[in-house]
Amino acid sequence: MSYFTELGLAEPILRALGAKGYSDPTPIQRQSIPALMEGRDLLGIAQTGTGKTAAFSLPSLHRLAADPKPLKSASCRMLVLSPTRELAAQIADNMKGYAKFLKLHVTCVFGGVPVGKQARALTQGTDILVATPGRLLDLIDQRALTLRNVEIFVLDEADQMMDLGFIQPLTRVAALLPKDRQSLFFSATMPQAIADLGKRFINNPVRVEVAPQSTTAERVEQYVTMINQAEKQALLTISLRAGLADQSIDRALVFTRTKHGADRVVRHLAAAGVKAAAIHGNKSQAQRTAALEGFRQGNTPILVATDIAARGIDVSGVSHVFNFEIPNVPEQYVHRIGRTARAGADGVAVSYVAPDEKPYLRDIERLTKVKLEPQALPEDFLKQAASLPAAKRVEPAAQQPRGGGRRDRGRDGGRGRPQGERRDRPQGERRDRPHGDRPHGDRPQGERPQGDRRERAEGEARPQRSFRPRGGANGVGAHAGKVRRTGRG
Ligand code: AMP
């Protein structure tokens, strides 16, 4: 008798688990399922990859199935909120699998695709709705959905929601949910601001915590190369080309800070004959799905991603993670390199650190308690770099964001920020604008702001321009009002 059987999960759920080949629970499932079956609220500190989706899905499906109700128009009984489209789609797919032998409808809605079809799909109602916050509120505003009948509410990746500036939409959602409900709140990290957000949703929760973040990092070989920003591209191209040729690299994820940075890396790699695709918030849903599929299948061995786009993506067999820029939030580093050490496998993480990124490296080493091993440049680096071809030029028009509708204009609301680069430099060439690539947008005191010209990291808030007061103790309220225009949610 398996642990899942002992818990008393409904037979159709056990059958679905059998079909998936799950025999033992993961630690988060062991810790949370019994309390959730009793209807308790839950505060979970766990990352994607821990089996979190099944942890909240299995008991919820069990409870919904035990109390069958006819569908109500424009309504759902369970709402799962996720910060990104990819994660929402992944959760919905998993839930459909677990609910395969139950008579429960699972529907998924997210931004970046036309809202009309999603609104029509909700006319008859659904049992379980997985949604990104922006699109959820769009549907509510269009009267295509009410949250009046929600019995179970799951807020996933709360820290990522905060990073993306979803605080205001979440506050609205909190006000629309019925008081009498079960709430589950998950986050990979639990700083005070997230704990405070949690208090708005959960009541006397069971608290579960799995795999403290630094432990993932211990299974990954971690290297650091100190290098000027302008030379990073050449080093990446040379390393990937060599690694793919001698098969030491199977599949690599490259993280860049900005969306345009990701595109730029892909162009340079393509020019050097390295097959790569980019995934970030300016890509259409179809492009993102195609990039991910190509990467999963191994046709495109290199995926270049921003943190937000990559968050939660479950791809096995990633042998290497390259940090083209290292993150300024050390936890983010742990998330990134965790992509390579899934399911107990070991991986390699290589970070390129420019002189002004050194403080972030110190923070990362402090959090992970791992000292990154220095890796020198290849001996003939300069010679190899000089022989690399220049990337193809991009016409600005080719980089315009997709769509044109108000809700598809990206985080800057389509206010005319130049989208393309004027010229792509050859791979080793220096940039003439000295701080354009400065990571994390930090500006030395006294330096003139670059305003719209500087590329913001994906998810980074646009500087406040109106005279509206900033909200929130940590300025998170500054995102207010823009959030729902993003294509992401
Ligand atoms: P998640 O954290 O929900 O994204 O899950 C990570 C991966 O673990 C997914 O591919 C799941 O299908 C898988 N998984 C979840 N629970 C189990 C389990 N009890 N046994 C084996 N695999 C699991």
Coordinates of C-alpha atoms and ligand atoms in Angstrom, one line a residue:
M1 CA 0.0 0.0 0.0
S2 CA 1.5 3.3 -1.0
Y3 CA 1.6 6.4 1.2
F4 CA -0.9 8.0 -1.1
T5 CA -3.3 5.1 -0.5
E6 CA -2.8 5.4 3.2
L7 CA -3.8 9.0 3.1
G8 CA -7.2 8.0 1.8
L9 CA -7.0 9.9 -1.5
A10 CA -9.9 9.1 -3.8
E11 CA -9.4 6.0 -6.0
P12 CA -9.4 7.9 -9.4
I13 CA -6.6 10.1 -8.0
L14 CA -4.6 7.1 -7.0
R15 CA -5.1 5.6 -10.5
A16 CA -3.8 8.8 -12.0
L17 CA -0.8 8.7 -9.8
G18 CA -0.2 5.1 -10.7
A19 CA -0.3 6.1 -14.4
K20 CA 2.3 8.7 -13.7
G21 CA 4.4 6.2 -11.8
Y22 CA 4.5 8.1 -8.5
S23 CA 4.8 5.7 -5.6
D24 CA 6.4 7.8 -2.9
P25 CA 5.5 11.3 -1.9
T26 CA 8.1 14.1 -2.1
P27 CA 8.9 15.8 1.3
I28 CA 6.5 18.7 0.6
Q29 CA 3.7 16.3 -0.3
R30 CA 4.3 14.3 2.9
Q31 CA 4.2 17.4 5.0
S32 CA 1.2 19.2 3.4
I33 CA -1.3 16.7 2.0
P34 CA -2.8 15.5 5.3
A35 CA -3.4 19.0 6.6
L36 CA -4.8 20.1 3.3
M37 CA -7.2 17.2 3.1
E38 CA -8.6 18.5 6.4
G39 CA -9.2 21.9 4.9
R40 CA -6.4 23.8 6.7
D41 CA -4.7 26.8 5.2
L42 CA -1.1 26.4 4.3
L43 CA 2.0 28.5 4.1
G44 CA 4.6 26.6 2.0
I45 CA 8.2 27.6 1.5
A46 CA 9.3 25.6 -1.5
Q47 CA 10.5 26.0 -5.0
T48 CA 9.2 24.6 -8.2
G49 CA 10.8 21.2 -8.7
T50 CA 9.9 19.9 -5.2
G51 CA 6.6 18.3 -6.2
K52 CA 4.7 21.4 -5.0
T53 CA 2.1 21.2 -7.7
A54 CA 0.9 17.7 -6.7
A55 CA 1.2 18.8 -3.0
F56 CA -1.6 21.3 -3.5
S57 CA -3.4 19.6 -6.4
L58 CA -4.0 16.1 -4.9
P59 CA -5.8 17.1 -1.7
S60 CA -7.7 19.8 -3.5
L61 CA -9.0 17.5 -6.2
H62 CA -9.9 15.0 -3.5
R63 CA -12.0 17.6 -1.7
L64 CA -13.7 19.0 -4.8
A65 CA -14.5 15.5 -6.0
A66 CA -15.9 14.5 -2.6
D67 CA -18.4 17.3 -2.8
P68 CA -19.5 17.3 -6.5
K69 CA -21.4 20.4 -7.7
P70 CA -22.7 21.4 -11.1
L71 CA -20.7 24.0 -13.0
K72 CA -21.8 27.6 -12.4
S73 CA -21.6 30.0 -15.3
A74 CA -18.5 32.3 -15.3
S75 CA -17.4 30.7 -12.1
C76 CA -14.7 28.4 -10.6
R77 CA -14.4 26.4 -7.4
M78 CA -10.7 26.5 -7.2
L79 CA -8.4 29.3 -8.3
V80 CA -4.6 28.9 -8.7
L81 CA -2.7 32.1 -9.4
S82 CA 0.7 31.8 -11.0
P83 CA 3.1 34.6 -12.0
T84 CA 4.0 33.5 -15.5
R85 CA 2.3 32.0 -18.4
E86 CA 4.7 29.0 -18.6
L87 CA 4.2 28.1 -15.0
A88 CA 0.4 28.5 -15.3
A89 CA 0.3 26.2 -18.3
Q90 CA 2.6 23.7 -16.5
I91 CA 0.4 23.7 -13.4
A92 CA -2.8 23.3 -15.5
D93 CA -1.2 20.4 -17.5
N94 CA -0.2 18.7 -14.2
M95 CA -3.6 19.1 -12.7
K96 CA -5.3 17.8 -15.8
G97 CA -3.1 14.7 -15.4
Y98 CA -4.0 14.2 -11.8
A99 CA -7.7 14.8 -12.5
K100 CA -7.7 12.5 -15.5
F101 CA -10.2 10.0 -14.0
L102 CA -12.3 12.6 -12.2
K103 CA -15.2 14.6 -13.6
L104 CA -13.5 18.0 -12.9
H105 CA -12.8 20.7 -15.5
V106 CA -9.4 22.4 -15.5
T107 CA -9.1 25.7 -17.4
C108 CA -6.0 27.8 -17.8
V109 CA -6.0 31.6 -18.7
F110 CA -3.0 33.9 -19.2
G111 CA -2.1 37.1 -21.0
G112 CA -0.4 37.4 -24.4
V113 CA -3.2 35.6 -26.2
P114 CA -6.7 37.0 -27.2
V115 CA -9.0 37.3 -24.2
G116 CA -12.2 36.6 -26.1
K117 CA -11.7 32.9 -26.5
Q118 CA -10.8 32.6 -22.8
A119 CA -13.9 34.5 -21.9
R120 CA -16.1 32.3 -24.0
A121 CA -14.5 29.2 -22.5
L122 CA -15.5 30.4 -19.1
T123 CA -19.2 31.0 -20.0
Q124 CA -20.2 27.5 -18.8
G125 CA -17.8 27.8 -15.8
T126 CA -15.0 25.5 -14.7
D127 CA -14.1 23.6 -11.5
I128 CA -10.4 24.7 -11.5
L129 CA -9.0 27.8 -13.0
V130 CA -5.3 28.4 -13.3
A131 CA -4.5 32.0 -14.1
T132 CA -2.0 34.8 -14.2
P133 CA -3.1 37.8 -12.2
G134 CA -3.5 40.4 -15.0
R135 CA -5.6 38.2 -17.2
L136 CA -7.7 37.1 -14.3
L137 CA -8.6 40.7 -13.6
D138 CA -9.3 41.4 -17.2
L139 CA -11.8 38.6 -17.3
I140 CA -13.4 39.8 -14.1
D141 CA -13.6 43.3 -15.5
Q142 CA -15.3 42.0 -18.6
R143 CA -17.8 40.1 -16.4
A144 CA -16.6 36.8 -17.9
L145 CA -15.7 35.6 -14.4
T146 CA -16.6 36.0 -10.8
L147 CA -14.6 34.7 -7.8
R148 CA -17.8 34.5 -5.6
N149 CA -17.7 30.7 -5.6
V150 CA -14.1 30.0 -5.0
E151 CA -13.7 27.3 -2.3
I152 CA -9.9 26.8 -2.6
F153 CA -7.4 29.5 -3.4
V154 CA -3.7 28.9 -4.2
L155 CA -1.2 31.6 -4.6
D156 CA 1.9 30.2 -6.1
E157 CA 5.4 31.8 -6.3
A158 CA 4.5 34.7 -4.2
D159 CA 8.0 36.2 -4.2
Q160 CA 8.0 36.2 -7.9
M161 CA 4.6 37.9 -7.9
M162 CA 6.0 40.7 -5.8
D163 CA 9.1 41.0 -8.0
L164 CA 6.8 41.4 -11.0
G165 CA 4.9 44.1 -9.3
F166 CA 1.7 42.1 -9.0
I167 CA 1.0 43.4 -5.5
Q168 CA -1.9 45.6 -6.6
P169 CA -3.7 42.9 -8.6
L170 CA -3.3 40.5 -5.7
T171 CA -4.8 43.0 -3.3
R172 CA -7.8 43.3 -5.6
V173 CA -8.1 39.5 -5.9
A174 CA -8.0 39.3 -2.1
A175 CA -10.9 41.6 -1.8
L176 CA -13.0 39.6 -4.3
L177 CA -12.5 36.2 -2.8
P178 CA -15.2 34.9 -0.4
K179 CA -14.2 34.9 3.2
D180 CA -15.1 31.3 3.7
R181 CA -12.4 29.4 1.7
Q182 CA -9.2 27.4 2.0
S183 CA -6.1 29.3 1.1
L184 CA -2.6 28.0 0.2
F185 CA 0.3 30.4 -0.1
F186 CA 3.6 29.3 -1.7
S187 CA 6.8 31.1 -2.0
A188 CA 10.4 30.1 -2.6
T189 CA 11.6 32.7 -0.2
M190 CA 9.9 34.3 2.7
P191 CA 11.2 37.8 3.4
Q192 CA 9.0 40.0 5.6
A193 CA 7.2 41.7 2.7
I194 CA 6.1 38.3 1.4
A195 CA 5.0 37.1 4.9
D196 CA 2.9 40.3 5.2
L197 CA 1.3 39.6 1.8
G198 CA 0.6 36.1 3.0
K199 CA -1.3 37.4 6.0
R200 CA -3.9 38.9 3.7
F201 CA -4.8 35.5 2.4
I202 CA -4.1 32.8 4.9
N203 CA -5.6 32.2 8.3
N204 CA -3.9 30.1 11.0
P205 CA -1.9 28.1 8.4
V206 CA 0.1 25.0 8.7
R207 CA 3.6 26.0 7.8
V208 CA 5.8 23.7 5.7
E209 CA 9.3 24.2 4.4
V210 CA 11.4 22.0 2.2
A211 CA 14.9 22.0 1.0
P212 CA 16.5 25.2 2.3
Q213 CA 17.6 27.1 -0.8
S214 CA 21.3 26.8 -0.3
T215 CA 21.2 23.0 -0.4
T216 CA 20.4 22.8 -4.2
A217 CA 23.5 24.7 -4.8
E218 CA 25.7 22.2 -3.2
R219 CA 25.1 19.6 -5.9
V220 CA 26.2 21.9 -8.7
E221 CA 29.8 22.5 -9.8
Q222 CA 30.1 26.2 -9.8
Y223 CA 32.6 28.3 -11.6
V224 CA 33.2 32.0 -12.0
T225 CA 35.1 33.9 -14.7
M226 CA 36.0 37.5 -14.1
I227 CA 35.6 39.3 -17.3
N228 CA 34.7 42.7 -18.8
Q229 CA 31.1 43.0 -19.9
A230 CA 32.1 43.7 -23.5
E231 CA 34.0 40.4 -23.7
K232 CA 31.3 38.2 -22.2
Q233 CA 29.7 37.4 -25.6
A234 CA 32.9 36.2 -27.2
L235 CA 33.6 34.0 -24.2
L236 CA 30.1 32.5 -24.2
T237 CA 30.2 31.8 -27.9
I238 CA 33.7 30.1 -27.7
S239 CA 32.7 28.1 -24.6
L240 CA 29.4 26.9 -26.0
R241 CA 30.8 26.0 -29.4
A242 CA 33.6 24.0 -27.8
G243 CA 31.3 22.3 -25.3
L244 CA 28.8 21.3 -27.9
A245 CA 31.5 20.1 -30.2
D246 CA 33.2 17.8 -27.6
Q247 CA 29.7 16.9 -26.1
S248 CA 30.6 18.1 -22.6
I249 CA 27.5 20.3 -22.9
D250 CA 24.2 18.6 -23.7
R251 CA 21.8 21.4 -23.1
A252 CA 22.6 24.8 -21.6
L253 CA 20.4 27.6 -20.2
V254 CA 22.0 31.1 -20.5
F255 CA 20.6 33.8 -18.3
T256 CA 20.6 37.4 -19.3
R257 CA 19.3 40.4 -17.3
T258 CA 17.3 42.0 -20.1
K259 CA 15.0 40.8 -22.9
H260 CA 17.0 42.6 -25.6
G261 CA 20.2 41.2 -24.0
A262 CA 18.7 37.7 -24.6
D263 CA 17.9 38.4 -28.2
R264 CA 21.4 39.9 -28.7
V265 CA 23.1 36.8 -27.3
V266 CA 21.0 34.6 -29.6
R267 CA 21.9 36.6 -32.7
H268 CA 25.6 36.4 -31.8
L269 CA 25.4 32.7 -31.3
A270 CA 23.5 32.2 -34.5
A271 CA 26.2 34.1 -36.4
A272 CA 28.8 31.7 -35.0
G273 CA 26.7 28.6 -35.9
V274 CA 25.4 27.8 -32.4
K275 CA 21.7 27.0 -32.4
A276 CA 19.9 29.0 -29.7
A277 CA 16.5 30.4 -29.0
A278 CA 15.4 33.2 -26.6
I279 CA 12.5 33.1 -24.2
H280 CA 11.3 36.3 -22.5
G281 CA 8.3 38.5 -22.0
N282 CA 8.4 40.2 -25.4
K283 CA 8.0 36.9 -27.2
S284 CA 4.6 35.8 -28.3
Q285 CA 3.2 32.8 -26.6
A286 CA 3.7 30.7 -29.8
Q287 CA 7.4 31.7 -29.9
R288 CA 7.9 30.9 -26.3
T289 CA 6.2 27.5 -26.6
A290 CA 8.3 26.7 -29.8
A291 CA 11.5 27.8 -28.1
L292 CA 10.8 25.6 -25.0
E293 CA 9.8 22.7 -27.1
G294 CA 12.9 22.9 -29.3
F295 CA 15.0 23.0 -26.1
R296 CA 13.1 20.1 -24.5
Q297 CA 13.5 17.9 -27.6
G298 CA 17.1 18.8 -27.9
N299 CA 16.8 20.4 -31.4
T300 CA 17.9 23.8 -29.9
P301 CA 20.6 22.9 -27.3
I302 CA 20.9 26.5 -26.0
L303 CA 18.0 28.5 -24.4
V304 CA 18.7 32.1 -23.5
A305 CA 16.3 33.4 -20.9
T306 CA 15.5 36.1 -18.5
D307 CA 14.8 35.1 -14.9
I308 CA 11.1 35.6 -15.2
A309 CA 10.6 33.6 -18.3
A310 CA 12.7 30.8 -17.0
R311 CA 11.2 30.6 -13.6
G312 CA 9.4 27.4 -12.9
I313 CA 10.2 25.8 -16.3
D314 CA 10.6 22.1 -15.7
V315 CA 13.1 20.8 -18.3
S316 CA 15.3 17.8 -17.4
G317 CA 18.7 17.2 -18.7
V318 CA 20.1 20.7 -18.5
S319 CA 23.8 20.1 -18.1
H320 CA 24.9 23.7 -17.8
V321 CA 23.7 27.1 -16.6
F322 CA 25.6 30.2 -17.8
N323 CA 25.0 33.4 -16.0
F324 CA 25.8 36.0 -18.6
E325 CA 25.0 38.5 -16.0
I326 CA 24.8 37.5 -12.4
P327 CA 21.7 38.4 -10.5
N328 CA 21.6 41.1 -7.8
V329 CA 19.3 39.0 -5.7
P330 CA 21.3 36.0 -4.4
E331 CA 18.2 33.8 -4.1
Q332 CA 17.8 34.2 -7.9
Y333 CA 21.2 32.7 -8.4
V334 CA 20.0 29.6 -6.5
H335 CA 16.9 29.4 -8.6
R336 CA 18.9 29.7 -11.8
I337 CA 21.5 27.0 -11.0
G338 CA 18.7 24.8 -9.6
R339 CA 17.6 24.3 -13.3
T340 CA 20.6 22.1 -13.8
A341 CA 20.4 19.9 -10.7
R342 CA 16.9 18.6 -11.1
A343 CA 15.9 15.2 -9.9
G344 CA 19.2 14.6 -8.1
A345 CA 21.3 15.1 -11.2
D346 CA 24.5 17.1 -11.0
G347 CA 25.2 20.1 -13.2
V348 CA 27.6 22.8 -14.0
A349 CA 27.0 26.5 -13.4
V350 CA 29.3 29.1 -14.9
S351 CA 29.0 32.8 -14.0
Y352 CA 30.6 35.7 -15.9
V353 CA 31.3 38.5 -13.5
A354 CA 32.2 42.0 -14.6
P355 CA 34.1 44.2 -12.2
D356 CA 30.9 46.1 -11.1
E357 CA 29.1 42.8 -10.4
K358 CA 31.6 41.7 -7.7
P359 CA 29.4 42.8 -4.8
Y360 CA 26.6 40.5 -6.1
L361 CA 29.1 37.6 -6.3
R362 CA 30.0 38.2 -2.6
D363 CA 26.3 38.1 -1.7
I364 CA 25.8 34.9 -3.5
E365 CA 28.7 33.2 -1.9
R366 CA 27.5 34.3 1.5
L367 CA 24.0 32.9 0.9
T368 CA 25.1 29.6 -0.6
K369 CA 28.1 29.2 1.6
V370 CA 29.8 27.9 -1.6
K371 CA 32.9 29.6 -2.9
L372 CA 32.7 29.7 -6.7
E373 CA 35.8 28.2 -8.3
P374 CA 37.7 30.6 -10.5
Q375 CA 37.9 29.6 -14.2
A376 CA 40.5 31.3 -16.4
L377 CA 39.9 32.5 -19.9
P378 CA 40.9 30.1 -22.6
E379 CA 44.6 30.6 -23.5
D380 CA 44.0 31.9 -27.0
F381 CA 40.9 33.8 -26.0
L382 CA 41.8 37.0 -27.8
K383 CA 42.7 35.3 -31.0
Q384 CA 39.5 33.2 -31.0
A385 CA 37.4 36.2 -30.1
A386 CA 38.9 38.2 -33.0
S387 CA 37.9 35.6 -35.4
L388 CA 34.3 35.4 -34.4
P389 CA 31.8 36.7 -36.9
A390 CA 29.6 39.8 -36.2
A391 CA 26.0 39.2 -35.5
K392 CA 23.4 40.0 -38.1
R393 CA 22.0 43.5 -37.9
V394 CA 18.5 43.9 -36.7
E395 CA 16.1 46.3 -38.2
P396 CA 14.3 48.1 -35.4
A397 CA 10.9 47.2 -37.0
A398 CA 11.7 43.5 -36.6
Q399 CA 11.9 44.0 -32.9
Q400 CA 8.7 45.7 -32.3
P401 CA 6.7 43.9 -29.7
R402 CA 4.0 41.6 -31.1
G403 CA 0.4 42.6 -31.3
G404 CA -0.5 46.3 -30.9
G405 CA -3.4 46.0 -28.7
R406 CA -3.4 47.9 -25.5
R407 CA -2.8 44.9 -23.3
D408 CA -0.1 43.5 -25.5
R409 CA 2.3 46.4 -25.4
G410 CA 4.7 45.1 -22.9
R411 CA 5.7 46.5 -19.5
D412 CA 6.5 49.9 -20.7
G413 CA 3.0 50.3 -22.1
G414 CA 4.3 50.8 -25.6
R415 CA 5.3 54.4 -24.9
G416 CA 7.8 54.5 -27.7
R417 CA 11.0 53.3 -26.1
P418 CA 13.4 52.4 -28.9
Q419 CA 13.1 48.7 -29.2
G420 CA 16.0 47.7 -31.5
E421 CA 19.6 48.3 -31.3
R422 CA 21.1 50.4 -34.0
R423 CA 24.0 48.1 -34.7
D424 CA 25.3 44.9 -33.4
R425 CA 28.9 45.0 -32.6
P426 CA 31.2 42.1 -33.5
Q427 CA 31.5 39.7 -30.6
G428 CA 34.7 41.1 -29.0
E429 CA 34.1 44.7 -29.7
R430 CA 33.6 47.2 -26.8
R431 CA 30.4 49.0 -26.3
D432 CA 30.6 52.7 -26.8
R433 CA 27.9 53.6 -24.3
P434 CA 29.8 52.8 -21.1
H435 CA 27.0 52.0 -18.7
G436 CA 24.4 50.7 -21.0
D437 CA 25.1 47.1 -20.0
R438 CA 25.6 47.8 -16.4
P439 CA 23.8 45.0 -14.6
H440 CA 20.9 45.6 -12.3
G441 CA 20.5 49.2 -13.2
D442 CA 22.5 50.6 -10.4
R443 CA 23.8 54.0 -11.0
P444 CA 26.7 55.6 -9.2
Q445 CA 25.6 58.6 -7.3
G446 CA 25.6 61.8 -9.3
E447 CA 25.5 60.1 -12.6
R448 CA 22.8 61.3 -14.9
P449 CA 20.0 58.9 -15.3
Q450 CA 19.7 57.3 -18.7
G451 CA 15.9 57.3 -18.5
D452 CA 14.3 55.2 -21.2
R453 CA 17.5 54.5 -23.0
R454 CA 18.8 52.0 -20.4
E455 CA 17.4 48.5 -20.8
R456 CA 15.5 47.5 -17.7
A457 CA 15.8 44.0 -16.5
E458 CA 12.7 42.0 -17.3
G459 CA 10.3 42.6 -14.4
E460 CA 12.2 45.6 -13.2
A461 CA 9.9 48.5 -12.5
R462 CA 9.9 51.5 -14.9
P463 CA 11.0 54.7 -13.1
Q464 CA 8.1 56.6 -11.6
R465 CA 7.3 59.6 -13.7
S466 CA 4.0 60.9 -12.4
F467 CA 3.6 62.8 -9.1
R468 CA 1.5 60.1 -7.6
P469 CA 3.0 59.2 -4.2
R470 CA 4.9 56.0 -4.0
G471 CA 3.2 53.3 -2.1
G472 CA 4.4 50.5 0.2
A473 CA 7.2 50.5 2.6
N474 CA 9.6 49.0 -0.1
G475 CA 8.3 51.0 -3.0
V476 CA 6.4 48.1 -4.4
G477 CA 3.3 50.4 -4.9
A478 CA 5.3 52.2 -7.5
H479 CA 4.3 49.4 -9.9
A480 CA 0.7 50.1 -9.4
G481 CA -1.4 50.9 -12.4
K482 CA 1.0 49.4 -14.9
V483 CA 0.8 45.9 -14.0
R484 CA -2.3 44.9 -15.9
R485 CA -1.0 46.2 -19.1
T486 CA 1.8 43.6 -19.3
G487 CA 1.5 40.7 -21.7
R488 CA 2.6 38.4 -19.0
G489 CA -0.4 38.3 -16.8
Ligands
AMP1 P1 6.7 20.5 -9.3 O1 7.5 21.0 -8.2 O2 5.3 20.4 -8.9 O3 6.9 21.3 -10.6 O4 7.1 19.0 -9.6 C1 8.4 18.7 -10.1 C2 8.4 17.4 -10.9 O5 8.3 16.3 -10.0 C3 7.3 17.2 -11.9 O6 7.8 16.8 -13.1 C4 6.4 16.2 -11.3 O7 5.7 15.4 -12.3 C5 7.3 15.4 -10.5 N1 6.7 14.8 -9.3 C6 5.9 15.4 -8.4 N2 5.5 14.5 -7.4 C7 6.2 13.4 -7.6 C8 6.2 12.1 -6.9 N3 5.6 11.9 -5.8 N4 7.0 11.1 -7.5 C9 7.6 11.3 -8.6 N5 7.6 12.5 -9.3 C10 6.9 13.5 -8.8

